[in-house]
Amino acid sequence: MSEPLEGKTVAITAERRADELATMLERRGANIVHAAAIHVLPLIDDSELESATESIIEHPPKIVVISTGIGFRGWLDAAEEWGIRDNFVAALRRSRIIARGPKARGAIRGAGLRDEWSPATEASQEVADHLAAEGVSSVDIAVQLHGVITEWEPTIHLGDALTELGAHVRPVPVYRWIRPVDQTPLIGLLTQIIERRVDAVTFTSAPAVASLLSTAKDNGLLDAFLDALAGPVAAICVGPVTSAPLDALGVPTSMPSRARLGALAKFVTEQLG
């Protein structure tokens, strides 16, 4: 009996957990091509992060917004390295914690903490709207920043939005996304997509989408790339925040009902099988 994805080729753009996604798809018979579209640059040695963490310990803010699961886990790891993790977690217990989506919530609860609210999506705008509705003028809020906003990501800068609402915002940079220094694998992946040698391309973060769009634009391949995604190559995203840069360009996208890696693999199988 043949596997459901036998004869199908799926492109993976993730850096983190790419092997896990590839294994799930290969078990279903897919051929995999992989090139990480982004590289996560941790800031564990960054003095700015250490200073911000010590400030939270000494003066816990009223509200802490955790933007990403990977960022919060990295923050905890950094605090562990500095010998202040227990004090940091204790300080967070004195604050109201807002999670910007299910992955952030999972990391918060994995640390033995509880979030009081999380939006249905991972949209920063929903977080801003929620806090605006309750009123945050003069409220002390720490915001874990997530990566870098690019021209392709139609999202707000949460720290700036809360500042405009009158909040006293403490921005906390935990990591940032960068495009791979060696663009060769990414250009190779783009070529395979443009030449319709893959059946689908998967995305697990909006920065990965933005990086691929930027590389395509820099190399004069943007129109051809978008044409391929509008036709035979399916753009499959883990969730609506990830798909937002493509949605803004009018590219058809699809996604599972739950923003989880296992759900994504199952959805790819359903779409292509």
Short mmCIF file of C-alpha atoms in Angstrom, two decimals:
data_model
loop_
_atom_site.label_atom_id
_atom_site.label_comp_id
_atom_site.label_asym_id
_atom_site.label_seq_id
_atom_site.Cartn_x
_atom_site.Cartn_y
_atom_site.Cartn_z
CA MET A 1 0.00 0.00 0.00
CA SER A 2 1.45 3.37 -1.02
CA GLU A 3 1.87 6.23 1.42
CA PRO A 4 -0.46 9.25 0.95
CA LEU A 5 2.36 11.65 0.01
CA GLU A 6 4.29 9.27 -2.24
CA GLY A 7 5.56 11.20 -5.28
CA LYS A 8 4.97 14.56 -3.60
CA THR A 9 7.73 17.04 -2.74
CA VAL A 10 7.34 19.44 0.18
CA ALA A 11 9.59 22.42 0.88
CA ILE A 12 10.34 23.28 4.52
CA THR A 13 11.52 26.79 5.44
CA ALA A 14 11.75 26.38 9.22
CA GLU A 15 15.00 26.44 11.17
CA ARG A 16 13.77 25.23 14.53
CA ARG A 17 12.03 21.81 14.57
CA ALA A 18 12.58 21.40 10.82
CA ASP A 19 13.82 17.82 11.34
CA GLU A 20 10.70 16.97 13.31
CA LEU A 21 8.38 18.25 10.58
CA ALA A 22 10.45 16.55 7.88
CA THR A 23 10.25 13.21 9.70
CA MET A 24 6.46 13.41 10.01
CA LEU A 25 6.09 14.14 6.30
CA GLU A 26 8.65 11.55 5.19
CA ARG A 27 6.75 8.89 7.14
CA ARG A 28 3.80 9.73 4.91
CA GLY A 29 5.95 9.23 1.80
CA ALA A 30 6.92 12.83 0.95
CA ASN A 31 10.21 13.94 -0.55
CA ILE A 32 11.62 16.87 1.44
CA VAL A 33 13.67 19.87 0.37
CA HIS A 34 14.81 22.14 3.17
CA ALA A 35 16.46 25.53 3.48
CA ALA A 36 16.10 27.56 6.67
CA ALA A 37 14.67 30.96 5.75
CA ILE A 38 15.68 32.57 9.04
CA HIS A 39 18.24 32.20 11.78
CA VAL A 40 17.33 32.93 15.40
CA LEU A 41 20.08 34.97 16.99
CA PRO A 42 19.86 34.58 20.78
CA LEU A 43 20.87 37.49 22.99
CA ILE A 44 21.75 35.48 26.11
CA ASP A 45 25.05 37.36 26.53
CA ASP A 46 23.35 40.69 25.97
CA SER A 47 23.73 43.12 28.85
CA GLU A 48 20.47 44.87 27.92
CA LEU A 49 18.48 41.67 28.53
CA GLU A 50 20.25 41.02 31.84
CA SER A 51 19.57 44.58 32.99
CA ALA A 52 15.89 44.33 32.00
CA THR A 53 15.56 41.03 33.88
CA GLU A 54 17.14 42.45 37.03
CA SER A 55 14.79 45.44 36.80
CA ILE A 56 11.77 43.10 36.69
CA ILE A 57 13.08 41.23 39.74
CA GLU A 58 13.60 44.45 41.70
CA HIS A 59 10.39 46.13 40.56
CA PRO A 60 7.88 43.64 39.07
CA PRO A 61 5.68 45.37 36.47
CA LYS A 62 1.91 45.25 36.78
CA ILE A 63 1.64 43.42 33.44
CA VAL A 64 4.10 41.26 31.48
CA VAL A 65 3.37 40.39 27.84
CA ILE A 66 5.08 37.22 26.61
CA SER A 67 5.19 37.35 22.82
CA THR A 68 6.73 34.02 21.80
CA GLY A 69 7.33 30.61 23.33
CA ILE A 70 10.88 30.31 22.01
CA GLY A 71 11.70 33.79 23.28
CA PHE A 72 10.36 33.15 26.76
CA ARG A 73 12.20 29.84 27.08
CA GLY A 74 15.39 31.57 25.92
CA TRP A 75 14.80 34.30 28.49
CA LEU A 76 14.46 31.71 31.25
CA ASP A 77 17.62 29.94 30.05
CA ALA A 78 19.50 33.24 30.17
CA ALA A 79 18.23 33.92 33.70
CA GLU A 80 19.38 30.43 34.69
CA GLU A 81 22.84 31.17 33.28
CA TRP A 82 23.02 34.38 35.30
CA GLY A 83 21.88 32.56 38.47
CA ILE A 84 18.66 34.57 38.85
CA ARG A 85 16.00 32.29 37.32
CA ASP A 86 14.20 31.53 40.62
CA ASN A 87 14.05 35.21 41.51
CA PHE A 88 12.84 36.03 38.00
CA VAL A 89 10.03 33.47 38.10
CA ALA A 90 9.04 34.66 41.58
CA ALA A 91 8.82 38.24 40.28
CA LEU A 92 6.66 37.15 37.35
CA ARG A 93 4.22 35.56 39.80
CA ARG A 94 3.60 39.06 41.17
CA SER A 95 2.67 40.38 37.71
CA ARG A 96 -0.34 39.78 35.50
CA ILE A 97 0.89 37.71 32.53
CA ILE A 98 -0.56 38.07 29.03
CA ALA A 99 0.38 35.47 26.39
CA ARG A 100 0.42 36.44 22.70
CA GLY A 101 -0.89 33.09 21.53
CA PRO A 102 -0.83 29.35 22.30
CA LYS A 103 2.93 28.81 21.92
CA ALA A 104 3.70 31.61 24.37
CA ARG A 105 1.05 30.23 26.73
CA GLY A 106 2.62 26.77 26.57
CA ALA A 107 6.04 28.15 27.52
CA ILE A 108 4.55 30.17 30.39
CA ARG A 109 2.76 27.15 31.83
CA GLY A 110 5.82 24.99 31.27
CA ALA A 111 7.63 27.30 33.70
CA GLY A 112 4.96 26.76 36.34
CA LEU A 113 3.34 30.16 35.74
CA ARG A 114 -0.20 31.07 34.71
CA ASP A 115 -1.30 33.55 32.09
CA GLU A 116 -4.53 35.42 32.67
CA TRP A 117 -5.43 35.98 28.99
CA SER A 118 -4.39 35.06 25.48
CA PRO A 119 -5.89 36.03 22.09
CA ALA A 120 -7.48 33.49 19.80
CA THR A 121 -4.73 34.18 17.26
CA GLU A 122 -1.14 35.31 17.78
CA ALA A 123 -1.93 38.85 16.63
CA SER A 124 -0.28 41.69 18.52
CA GLN A 125 -3.24 43.88 17.56
CA GLU A 126 -5.57 41.69 19.61
CA VAL A 127 -3.33 42.10 22.65
CA ALA A 128 -3.26 45.88 22.18
CA ASP A 129 -7.04 46.01 21.75
CA HIS A 130 -7.59 43.89 24.88
CA LEU A 131 -5.38 46.12 27.01
CA ALA A 132 -6.82 49.29 25.47
CA ALA A 133 -10.31 48.14 26.47
CA GLU A 134 -9.32 47.82 30.12
CA GLY A 135 -7.25 51.02 30.08
CA VAL A 136 -3.48 51.04 30.55
CA SER A 137 -2.67 54.73 30.98
CA SER A 138 0.32 55.01 33.35
CA VAL A 139 0.38 51.22 33.81
CA ASP A 140 3.84 49.61 34.05
CA ILE A 141 4.05 46.93 31.31
CA ALA A 142 7.04 44.78 30.32
CA VAL A 143 6.83 43.53 26.71
CA GLN A 144 9.00 40.69 25.44
CA LEU A 145 9.85 41.77 21.91
CA HIS A 146 9.84 39.24 19.08
CA GLY A 147 12.35 39.51 16.30
CA VAL A 148 12.33 42.35 13.80
CA ILE A 149 9.36 43.84 11.95
CA THR A 150 9.99 43.90 8.19
CA GLU A 151 8.24 45.49 5.23
CA TRP A 152 6.40 42.22 4.60
CA GLU A 153 4.87 41.74 8.02
CA PRO A 154 1.55 43.62 8.36
CA THR A 155 1.68 43.76 12.14
CA ILE A 156 1.97 46.41 14.79
CA HIS A 157 4.89 47.01 17.11
CA LEU A 158 3.20 46.12 20.40
CA GLY A 159 5.52 48.20 22.58
CA ASP A 160 4.87 51.30 20.49
CA ALA A 161 1.12 50.65 20.46
CA LEU A 162 0.98 50.38 24.26
CA THR A 163 3.12 53.51 24.66
CA GLU A 164 0.61 55.39 22.51
CA LEU A 165 -2.11 54.19 24.90
CA GLY A 166 -0.25 55.88 27.74
CA ALA A 167 1.41 52.84 29.28
CA HIS A 168 4.90 52.91 30.75
CA VAL A 169 6.50 50.23 28.57
CA ARG A 170 9.66 48.27 29.36
CA PRO A 171 10.78 46.63 26.08
CA VAL A 172 12.67 43.36 26.56
CA PRO A 173 14.66 42.14 23.53
CA VAL A 174 15.28 38.39 23.95
CA TYR A 175 16.33 37.43 20.42
CA ARG A 176 16.04 38.64 16.88
CA TRP A 177 15.51 37.05 13.50
CA ILE A 178 18.15 37.48 10.84
CA ARG A 179 18.27 36.25 7.27
CA PRO A 180 20.83 33.50 6.66
CA VAL A 181 24.28 34.88 5.90
CA ASP A 182 24.68 32.33 3.10
CA GLN A 183 21.70 32.91 0.82
CA THR A 184 22.65 30.13 -1.62
CA PRO A 185 20.40 27.40 -0.14
CA LEU A 186 17.46 29.81 -0.01
CA ILE A 187 17.95 30.86 -3.63
CA GLY A 188 18.10 27.16 -4.53
CA LEU A 189 14.81 26.60 -2.73
CA LEU A 190 13.22 29.56 -4.50
CA THR A 191 14.39 28.16 -7.84
CA GLN A 192 12.74 24.81 -7.13
CA ILE A 193 9.49 26.57 -6.17
CA ILE A 194 9.57 28.80 -9.26
CA GLU A 195 10.26 25.82 -11.52
CA ARG A 196 7.29 23.99 -9.92
CA ARG A 197 9.51 21.18 -8.67
CA VAL A 198 7.77 21.20 -5.30
CA ASP A 199 4.08 20.60 -4.61
CA ALA A 200 3.89 22.69 -1.46
CA VAL A 201 6.00 25.02 0.66
CA THR A 202 5.43 25.13 4.42
CA PHE A 203 5.90 28.10 6.72
CA THR A 204 5.91 28.07 10.53
CA SER A 205 6.57 31.77 11.20
CA ALA A 206 5.85 35.13 9.59
CA PRO A 207 9.56 36.10 9.67
CA ALA A 208 10.34 33.01 7.55
CA VAL A 209 7.79 34.18 4.97
CA ALA A 210 9.24 37.70 5.08
CA SER A 211 12.78 36.39 4.66
CA LEU A 212 11.89 34.33 1.60
CA LEU A 213 10.04 37.29 0.07
CA SER A 214 13.05 39.55 0.73
CA THR A 215 15.48 37.07 -0.83
CA ALA A 216 13.21 36.69 -3.86
CA LYS A 217 12.98 40.47 -4.25
CA ASP A 218 16.75 40.98 -3.86
CA ASN A 219 17.40 38.45 -6.62
CA GLY A 220 14.76 39.61 -9.09
CA LEU A 221 12.63 36.52 -8.45
CA LEU A 222 9.67 38.00 -6.56
CA ASP A 223 7.11 38.01 -9.39
CA ALA A 224 8.02 34.47 -10.46
CA PHE A 225 7.87 33.29 -6.84
CA LEU A 226 4.42 34.81 -6.29
CA ASP A 227 3.21 33.37 -9.62
CA ALA A 228 4.24 29.88 -8.51
CA LEU A 229 2.41 30.26 -5.19
CA ALA A 230 -0.68 31.50 -7.02
CA GLY A 231 -0.74 28.37 -9.16
CA PRO A 232 0.50 24.84 -8.70
CA VAL A 233 2.62 25.30 -5.55
CA ALA A 234 0.52 25.36 -2.36
CA ALA A 235 1.56 27.83 0.36
CA ILE A 236 0.70 26.05 3.61
CA CYS A 237 1.14 27.99 6.85
CA VAL A 238 0.90 26.91 10.47
CA GLY A 239 -1.57 29.69 11.29
CA PRO A 240 -3.03 33.10 10.35
CA VAL A 241 -0.21 35.21 11.80
CA THR A 242 2.30 33.23 9.72
CA SER A 243 0.23 33.61 6.56
CA ALA A 244 -0.35 37.36 7.01
CA PRO A 245 2.54 38.56 4.76
CA LEU A 246 1.30 36.34 1.92
CA ASP A 247 -2.35 37.24 2.53
CA ALA A 248 -1.43 40.93 2.22
CA LEU A 249 0.03 40.18 -1.24
CA GLY A 250 -3.07 38.29 -2.36
CA VAL A 251 -1.36 34.90 -2.35
CA PRO A 252 -3.75 32.00 -1.64
CA THR A 253 -2.79 30.26 1.60
CA SER A 254 -4.21 27.43 3.67
CA MET A 255 -3.65 26.24 7.22
CA PRO A 256 -4.79 23.69 9.81
CA SER A 257 -7.41 24.60 12.40
CA ARG A 258 -4.80 24.41 15.17
CA ALA A 259 -1.40 26.12 15.01
CA ARG A 260 0.61 23.02 15.89
CA LEU A 261 3.36 21.19 14.04
CA GLY A 262 1.55 17.85 14.12
CA ALA A 263 -1.62 19.48 12.81
CA LEU A 264 0.42 21.09 10.04
CA ALA A 265 1.86 17.73 8.92
CA LYS A 266 -1.62 16.18 8.92
CA PHE A 267 -3.01 19.14 6.97
CA VAL A 268 -0.27 18.91 4.33
CA THR A 269 -1.16 15.23 3.93
CA GLU A 270 -4.85 16.06 3.49
CA GLN A 271 -4.15 18.82 0.97
CA LEU A 272 -1.69 16.89 -1.18
CA GLY A 273 -2.77 13.31 -0.60
#
